[in-house]
Amino acid sequence: MLADGSVPGASESFELDTPAERSGHVAVVDRSAMYVWGGYKNAQNHGYFDLYLPRNEIWMYSMETGEWSKHLAGGNLHTSMSGSCAVCVEGVLYLFGGHHARGNTNRIYRLPLRGPTLTWEEMRELTGTPPSAKDKLGCWVYRNKIVYFGGYGYAAHEHRGTFEYDESSSLMWDSPGRGWNNHVHVLDLETLSWSQPITTGNSPSPRAAHACATVGNRGYVFGGRYKNFRLNDLYYLDLDTWQWHEIVPQGGPVGRSWHSFTPVSQDHIFLFGGFTTERDTLSFGPGLVPILM
């Protein structure tokens, strides 16, 4: 480890025509382009298990031409990360949290995508109490607000919700210990403020590496990891009333984490991939999850 806390060899640039293989990355869509950032890949000949992808690289996939292009972003993004949470709102990519060589973070950045250059900007002037430092959380966008849910990271003492300590995390080098939570936080993009609503109803258990989807005024969440289990439960949060509801569809899919969950209509969400409790990778079996009640 270097004097600044970084790990030598923990990130690297790759001269490729397409993005390097990766997991724990983020991908957002703006207009006819998809933008991919971050994550990690297996190290080769470095003696490390994980290799973070370069923080300054943004890959863009054009849905019109079917081609990838690499772009270099400037600004003050402090490190490469995996497990961050990203969303695009009106041409701006918002990036929260993640895990890096020194542990978790709760910093948030914005990256305007439609200008002549790409420049990361840390959002330092926000008011209110932000979420705790964590990764593998999910989010919904509703009425110019970003609503964050769950994740895995450090304990928070002044947050509504449940935190479940991961006993195995204290054995890792990046102590203090970490765990799972089911906290809900709201970032208002108009007032530039954090808040934590009081939710009602039957809330989901703490979890991380789940997937979220917004349909109308409902924020849906499926699956994720809690302790040594991959979950297959389905909930939605009414983003007007902040009430939780559980849905029990017939023939539910196997529990999983690190999957995708994409709305395709007003009453169906497309579920694909993931990682099971038995550590199997789900490369097949996409399905439509009915959500109409």
CSV table of C-alpha atoms in Angstrom, one decimal:
chain,number,residue,atom,x,y,z
A,1,MET,CA,0.0,0.0,0.0
A,2,LEU,CA,1.3,3.4,-0.9
A,3,ALA,CA,1.5,6.5,1.4
A,4,ASP,CA,-1.8,7.8,0.1
A,5,GLY,CA,-3.6,4.6,1.0
A,6,SER,CA,-3.9,3.3,-2.6
A,7,VAL,CA,-2.9,-0.2,-3.7
A,8,PRO,CA,-0.3,-0.4,-6.4
A,9,GLY,CA,-1.6,-2.3,-9.4
A,10,ALA,CA,-5.2,-1.8,-8.2
A,11,SER,CA,-6.3,0.0,-11.3
A,12,GLU,CA,-5.0,0.0,-14.9
A,13,SER,CA,-5.7,1.4,-18.3
A,14,PHE,CA,-6.7,-0.9,-21.2
A,15,GLU,CA,-6.2,0.0,-24.8
A,16,LEU,CA,-9.1,-1.8,-26.3
A,17,ASP,CA,-11.8,-1.0,-28.9
A,18,THR,CA,-14.5,-2.3,-26.5
A,19,PRO,CA,-14.7,-2.0,-22.8
A,20,ALA,CA,-12.7,-4.5,-20.7
A,21,GLU,CA,-14.7,-7.3,-19.1
A,22,ARG,CA,-16.0,-6.2,-15.7
A,23,SER,CA,-18.4,-6.5,-12.9
A,24,GLY,CA,-19.6,-4.0,-10.3
A,25,HIS,CA,-19.8,-1.2,-12.9
A,26,VAL,CA,-22.5,1.2,-13.7
A,27,ALA,CA,-24.4,1.8,-16.9
A,28,VAL,CA,-26.9,4.6,-17.7
A,29,VAL,CA,-28.8,5.6,-20.8
A,30,ASP,CA,-29.2,9.1,-22.2
A,31,ARG,CA,-31.0,9.6,-25.5
A,32,SER,CA,-29.6,7.0,-27.9
A,33,ALA,CA,-26.4,6.2,-26.0
A,34,MET,CA,-25.4,4.0,-23.1
A,35,TYR,CA,-22.5,5.1,-20.8
A,36,VAL,CA,-20.5,2.6,-18.8
A,37,TRP,CA,-18.1,3.5,-16.0
A,38,GLY,CA,-16.0,1.7,-13.3
A,39,GLY,CA,-16.2,-1.7,-11.9
A,40,TYR,CA,-13.4,-4.3,-11.6
A,41,LYS,CA,-12.0,-7.3,-13.4
A,42,ASN,CA,-9.8,-10.2,-12.4
A,43,ALA,CA,-6.1,-9.2,-12.2
A,44,GLN,CA,-3.7,-10.9,-14.5
A,45,ASN,CA,0.0,-11.3,-13.5
A,46,HIS,CA,-0.4,-8.8,-10.7
A,47,GLY,CA,-1.0,-11.0,-7.7
A,48,TYR,CA,-4.3,-9.3,-7.0
A,49,PHE,CA,-7.8,-10.8,-7.1
A,50,ASP,CA,-9.5,-7.7,-8.3
A,51,LEU,CA,-8.3,-4.9,-10.6
A,52,TYR,CA,-10.3,-1.6,-10.6
A,53,LEU,CA,-11.0,-0.1,-14.0
A,54,PRO,CA,-9.7,3.4,-14.6
A,55,ARG,CA,-11.6,6.2,-13.0
A,56,ASN,CA,-11.2,8.6,-16.0
A,57,GLU,CA,-12.5,6.2,-18.7
A,58,ILE,CA,-16.1,6.5,-19.8
A,59,TRP,CA,-17.3,4.1,-22.5
A,60,MET,CA,-20.2,5.1,-24.7
A,61,TYR,CA,-22.2,2.7,-26.8
A,62,SER,CA,-24.2,4.3,-29.7
A,63,MET,CA,-27.5,2.5,-30.2
A,64,GLU,CA,-27.7,4.1,-33.7
A,65,THR,CA,-24.4,2.9,-35.0
A,66,GLY,CA,-23.8,-0.2,-32.8
A,67,GLU,CA,-20.3,1.0,-32.0
A,68,TRP,CA,-18.3,1.6,-28.8
A,69,SER,CA,-16.2,4.7,-28.2
A,70,LYS,CA,-13.9,5.5,-25.2
A,71,HIS,CA,-13.9,9.0,-23.7
A,72,LEU,CA,-11.6,10.5,-21.0
A,73,ALA,CA,-13.3,12.5,-18.3
A,74,GLY,CA,-11.6,15.2,-16.3
A,75,GLY,CA,-12.6,16.7,-12.9
A,76,ASN,CA,-12.2,15.7,-9.3
A,77,LEU,CA,-13.4,12.1,-9.1
A,78,HIS,CA,-11.2,10.8,-6.3
A,79,THR,CA,-10.7,7.2,-7.2
A,80,SER,CA,-11.7,4.1,-9.2
A,81,MET,CA,-14.6,2.2,-7.6
A,82,SER,CA,-17.0,-0.7,-7.9
A,83,GLY,CA,-20.5,-1.1,-6.6
A,84,SER,CA,-21.4,2.5,-7.1
A,85,CYS,CA,-25.0,3.6,-7.8
A,86,ALA,CA,-25.6,5.7,-10.9
A,87,VAL,CA,-28.6,7.2,-12.7
A,88,CYS,CA,-29.1,9.7,-15.5
A,89,VAL,CA,-31.4,12.6,-15.0
A,90,GLU,CA,-31.9,15.1,-17.9
A,91,GLY,CA,-28.5,14.5,-19.4
A,92,VAL,CA,-26.5,14.4,-16.1
A,93,LEU,CA,-25.1,11.2,-14.7
A,94,TYR,CA,-25.2,11.1,-10.9
A,95,LEU,CA,-22.8,8.7,-9.2
A,96,PHE,CA,-23.1,7.9,-5.5
A,97,GLY,CA,-21.0,5.7,-3.2
A,98,GLY,CA,-19.0,2.6,-4.0
A,99,HIS,CA,-16.0,0.6,-2.8
A,100,HIS,CA,-12.4,1.4,-3.6
A,101,ALA,CA,-8.9,0.3,-2.3
A,102,ARG,CA,-9.4,2.1,1.0
A,103,GLY,CA,-13.0,1.0,1.7
A,104,ASN,CA,-16.4,2.5,1.2
A,105,THR,CA,-17.4,6.1,0.3
A,106,ASN,CA,-20.5,8.2,0.5
A,107,ARG,CA,-19.3,10.9,-1.9
A,108,ILE,CA,-21.6,11.9,-4.8
A,109,TYR,CA,-20.6,13.3,-8.2
A,110,ARG,CA,-22.3,14.6,-11.2
A,111,LEU,CA,-21.2,14.2,-14.8
A,112,PRO,CA,-23.0,16.3,-17.5
A,113,LEU,CA,-23.1,14.1,-20.6
A,114,ARG,CA,-24.3,16.5,-23.3
A,115,GLY,CA,-21.5,19.1,-23.2
A,116,PRO,CA,-18.4,19.3,-25.5
A,117,THR,CA,-16.2,17.7,-22.7
A,118,LEU,CA,-16.8,15.3,-19.8
A,119,THR,CA,-15.9,16.7,-16.4
A,120,TRP,CA,-16.7,15.1,-13.0
A,121,GLU,CA,-18.0,17.5,-10.3
A,122,GLU,CA,-18.2,16.5,-6.7
A,123,MET,CA,-21.4,17.8,-5.1
A,124,ARG,CA,-20.0,19.2,-1.9
A,125,GLU,CA,-22.7,21.9,-1.1
A,126,LEU,CA,-25.5,19.6,-0.3
A,127,THR,CA,-27.5,20.1,3.0
A,128,GLY,CA,-28.9,17.4,5.2
A,129,THR,CA,-27.5,14.1,6.4
A,130,PRO,CA,-26.3,11.9,3.5
A,131,PRO,CA,-26.4,8.1,3.4
A,132,SER,CA,-23.6,6.2,5.1
A,133,ALA,CA,-20.6,5.1,3.2
A,134,LYS,CA,-21.6,2.0,1.2
A,135,ASP,CA,-21.7,0.2,-2.1
A,136,LYS,CA,-24.1,-2.2,-3.9
A,137,LEU,CA,-27.2,0.0,-3.3
A,138,GLY,CA,-30.0,0.8,-5.7
A,139,CYS,CA,-32.0,3.9,-6.5
A,140,TRP,CA,-35.2,5.2,-8.2
A,141,VAL,CA,-35.8,8.6,-9.9
A,142,TYR,CA,-39.1,10.3,-9.3
A,143,ARG,CA,-40.1,14.0,-9.7
A,144,ASN,CA,-36.5,15.3,-9.9
A,145,LYS,CA,-35.5,13.3,-6.8
A,146,ILE,CA,-33.2,10.3,-6.5
A,147,VAL,CA,-34.3,7.8,-3.9
A,148,TYR,CA,-31.6,5.5,-2.6
A,149,PHE,CA,-32.3,2.1,-1.0
A,150,GLY,CA,-30.2,-0.4,0.9
A,151,GLY,CA,-26.5,-1.3,0.4
A,152,TYR,CA,-23.5,-2.7,2.1
A,153,GLY,CA,-21.1,-0.6,4.1
A,154,TYR,CA,-20.4,1.1,7.4
A,155,ALA,CA,-22.9,1.5,10.2
A,156,ALA,CA,-24.9,4.7,10.5
A,157,HIS,CA,-26.2,5.9,13.9
A,158,GLU,CA,-28.6,8.6,12.9
A,159,HIS,CA,-30.6,6.8,10.1
A,160,ARG,CA,-34.0,5.3,10.0
A,161,GLY,CA,-34.1,1.7,9.2
A,162,THR,CA,-32.2,-1.5,10.1
A,163,PHE,CA,-28.5,-2.3,9.9
A,164,GLU,CA,-27.3,-5.9,10.1
A,165,TYR,CA,-23.6,-6.3,11.0
A,166,ASP,CA,-21.5,-8.6,8.9
A,167,GLU,CA,-19.4,-10.5,11.4
A,168,SER,CA,-17.0,-11.6,8.7
A,169,SER,CA,-16.2,-8.0,7.7
A,170,SER,CA,-14.2,-7.4,10.9
A,171,LEU,CA,-11.7,-10.0,9.7
A,172,MET,CA,-10.9,-7.9,6.6
A,173,TRP,CA,-8.1,-5.3,6.4
A,174,ASP,CA,-10.5,-2.5,5.8
A,175,SER,CA,-12.0,-2.4,9.3
A,176,PRO,CA,-14.2,-1.0,10.9
A,177,GLY,CA,-16.7,-3.7,10.1
A,178,ARG,CA,-19.5,-3.4,7.6
A,179,GLY,CA,-23.0,-4.8,7.1
A,180,TRP,CA,-26.3,-4.6,5.2
A,181,ASN,CA,-29.0,-2.0,5.6
A,182,ASN,CA,-32.5,-1.1,4.3
A,183,HIS,CA,-32.2,2.7,4.7
A,184,VAL,CA,-34.1,5.0,2.3
A,185,HIS,CA,-32.5,8.4,1.5
A,186,VAL,CA,-33.8,11.1,-0.9
A,187,LEU,CA,-31.6,13.6,-2.8
A,188,ASP,CA,-33.7,16.5,-4.0
A,189,LEU,CA,-32.0,17.8,-7.2
A,190,GLU,CA,-33.9,21.2,-6.9
A,191,THR,CA,-33.1,22.1,-3.3
A,192,LEU,CA,-29.8,20.1,-3.3
A,193,SER,CA,-30.6,18.6,0.0
A,194,TRP,CA,-30.6,15.1,1.6
A,195,SER,CA,-33.6,13.8,3.6
A,196,GLN,CA,-34.7,10.5,5.0
A,197,PRO,CA,-38.5,9.9,4.9
A,198,ILE,CA,-40.5,7.9,7.5
A,199,THR,CA,-41.7,4.8,5.7
A,200,THR,CA,-44.6,2.6,6.7
A,201,GLY,CA,-45.8,-0.9,5.7
A,202,ASN,CA,-43.8,-4.1,5.5
A,203,SER,CA,-40.3,-3.0,4.6
A,204,PRO,CA,-37.8,-5.3,2.9
A,205,SER,CA,-35.0,-6.8,5.0
A,206,PRO,CA,-31.5,-5.2,4.7
A,207,ARG,CA,-29.8,-6.2,1.5
A,208,ALA,CA,-27.1,-5.3,-1.1
A,209,ALA,CA,-26.5,-6.0,-4.8
A,210,HIS,CA,-30.3,-5.9,-5.4
A,211,ALA,CA,-31.9,-4.3,-8.4
A,212,CYS,CA,-34.4,-1.4,-8.6
A,213,ALA,CA,-36.8,-0.2,-11.2
A,214,THR,CA,-39.2,2.8,-11.3
A,215,VAL,CA,-42.7,2.5,-12.8
A,216,GLY,CA,-45.0,5.4,-12.3
A,217,ASN,CA,-44.9,6.5,-8.7
A,218,ARG,CA,-43.6,3.1,-7.5
A,219,GLY,CA,-40.0,2.1,-6.8
A,220,TYR,CA,-39.6,-1.7,-7.2
A,221,VAL,CA,-36.8,-3.7,-5.7
A,222,PHE,CA,-36.1,-7.4,-6.3
A,223,GLY,CA,-33.6,-9.8,-4.7
A,224,GLY,CA,-30.2,-9.0,-3.5
A,225,ARG,CA,-27.8,-10.5,-0.9
A,226,TYR,CA,-28.5,-10.6,2.8
A,227,LYS,CA,-25.8,-12.5,4.8
A,228,ASN,CA,-25.1,-15.7,2.9
A,229,PHE,CA,-28.5,-15.8,1.1
A,230,ARG,CA,-29.6,-14.4,-2.3
A,231,LEU,CA,-33.2,-13.2,-2.0
A,232,ASN,CA,-36.1,-13.6,-4.4
A,233,ASP,CA,-38.6,-11.3,-2.8
A,234,LEU,CA,-40.3,-8.4,-4.6
A,235,TYR,CA,-41.4,-5.1,-3.0
A,236,TYR,CA,-42.4,-1.7,-4.1
A,237,LEU,CA,-42.3,1.6,-2.3
A,238,ASP,CA,-45.0,4.2,-3.1
A,239,LEU,CA,-43.0,7.3,-3.7
A,240,ASP,CA,-45.9,9.6,-2.9
A,241,THR,CA,-46.9,8.0,0.5
A,242,TRP,CA,-43.6,6.2,1.4
A,243,GLN,CA,-45.5,3.0,2.1
A,244,TRP,CA,-43.9,-0.3,1.4
A,245,HIS,CA,-45.8,-3.2,-0.2
A,246,GLU,CA,-44.8,-6.8,-0.9
A,247,ILE,CA,-45.8,-8.6,-4.1
A,248,VAL,CA,-45.8,-12.4,-4.3
A,249,PRO,CA,-45.9,-13.3,-8.1
A,250,GLN,CA,-46.7,-16.9,-9.1
A,251,GLY,CA,-43.7,-19.0,-10.1
A,252,GLY,CA,-41.1,-16.5,-8.7
A,253,PRO,CA,-37.5,-16.7,-10.0
A,254,VAL,CA,-34.6,-18.1,-8.0
A,255,GLY,CA,-33.0,-15.8,-5.5
A,256,ARG,CA,-30.1,-13.7,-6.9
A,257,SER,CA,-27.8,-10.7,-6.6
A,258,TRP,CA,-26.0,-8.6,-9.2
A,259,HIS,CA,-28.9,-8.9,-11.6
A,260,SER,CA,-30.6,-6.4,-13.9
A,261,PHE,CA,-34.3,-5.3,-13.5
A,262,THR,CA,-35.6,-3.1,-16.4
A,263,PRO,CA,-39.1,-1.7,-16.9
A,264,VAL,CA,-40.5,-2.7,-20.4
A,265,SER,CA,-44.1,-1.6,-19.9
A,266,GLN,CA,-46.4,-0.2,-17.2
A,267,ASP,CA,-47.1,-3.7,-15.9
A,268,HIS,CA,-43.9,-5.7,-16.6
A,269,ILE,CA,-40.3,-5.5,-15.6
A,270,PHE,CA,-37.6,-7.5,-17.3
A,271,LEU,CA,-35.3,-9.6,-15.0
A,272,PHE,CA,-32.0,-11.0,-16.2
A,273,GLY,CA,-28.9,-12.7,-14.9
A,274,GLY,CA,-27.5,-12.6,-11.4
A,275,PHE,CA,-25.6,-14.7,-8.9
A,276,THR,CA,-27.2,-17.4,-6.8
A,277,THR,CA,-26.7,-18.5,-3.2
A,278,GLU,CA,-24.9,-21.6,-4.6
A,279,ARG,CA,-22.5,-19.1,-6.4
A,280,ASP,CA,-23.9,-20.0,-9.8
A,281,THR,CA,-23.9,-17.4,-12.5
A,282,LEU,CA,-27.4,-17.0,-14.1
A,283,SER,CA,-26.5,-16.4,-17.8
A,284,PHE,CA,-29.9,-17.7,-19.1
A,285,GLY,CA,-33.5,-17.6,-18.1
A,286,PRO,CA,-34.5,-14.0,-18.6
A,287,GLY,CA,-38.1,-13.4,-17.5
A,288,LEU,CA,-40.9,-10.8,-17.3
A,289,VAL,CA,-42.0,-10.1,-13.7
A,290,PRO,CA,-45.7,-9.0,-13.6
A,291,ILE,CA,-46.3,-6.1,-11.3
A,292,LEU,CA,-49.9,-5.1,-12.0
A,293,MET,CA,-52.0,-5.2,-8.8
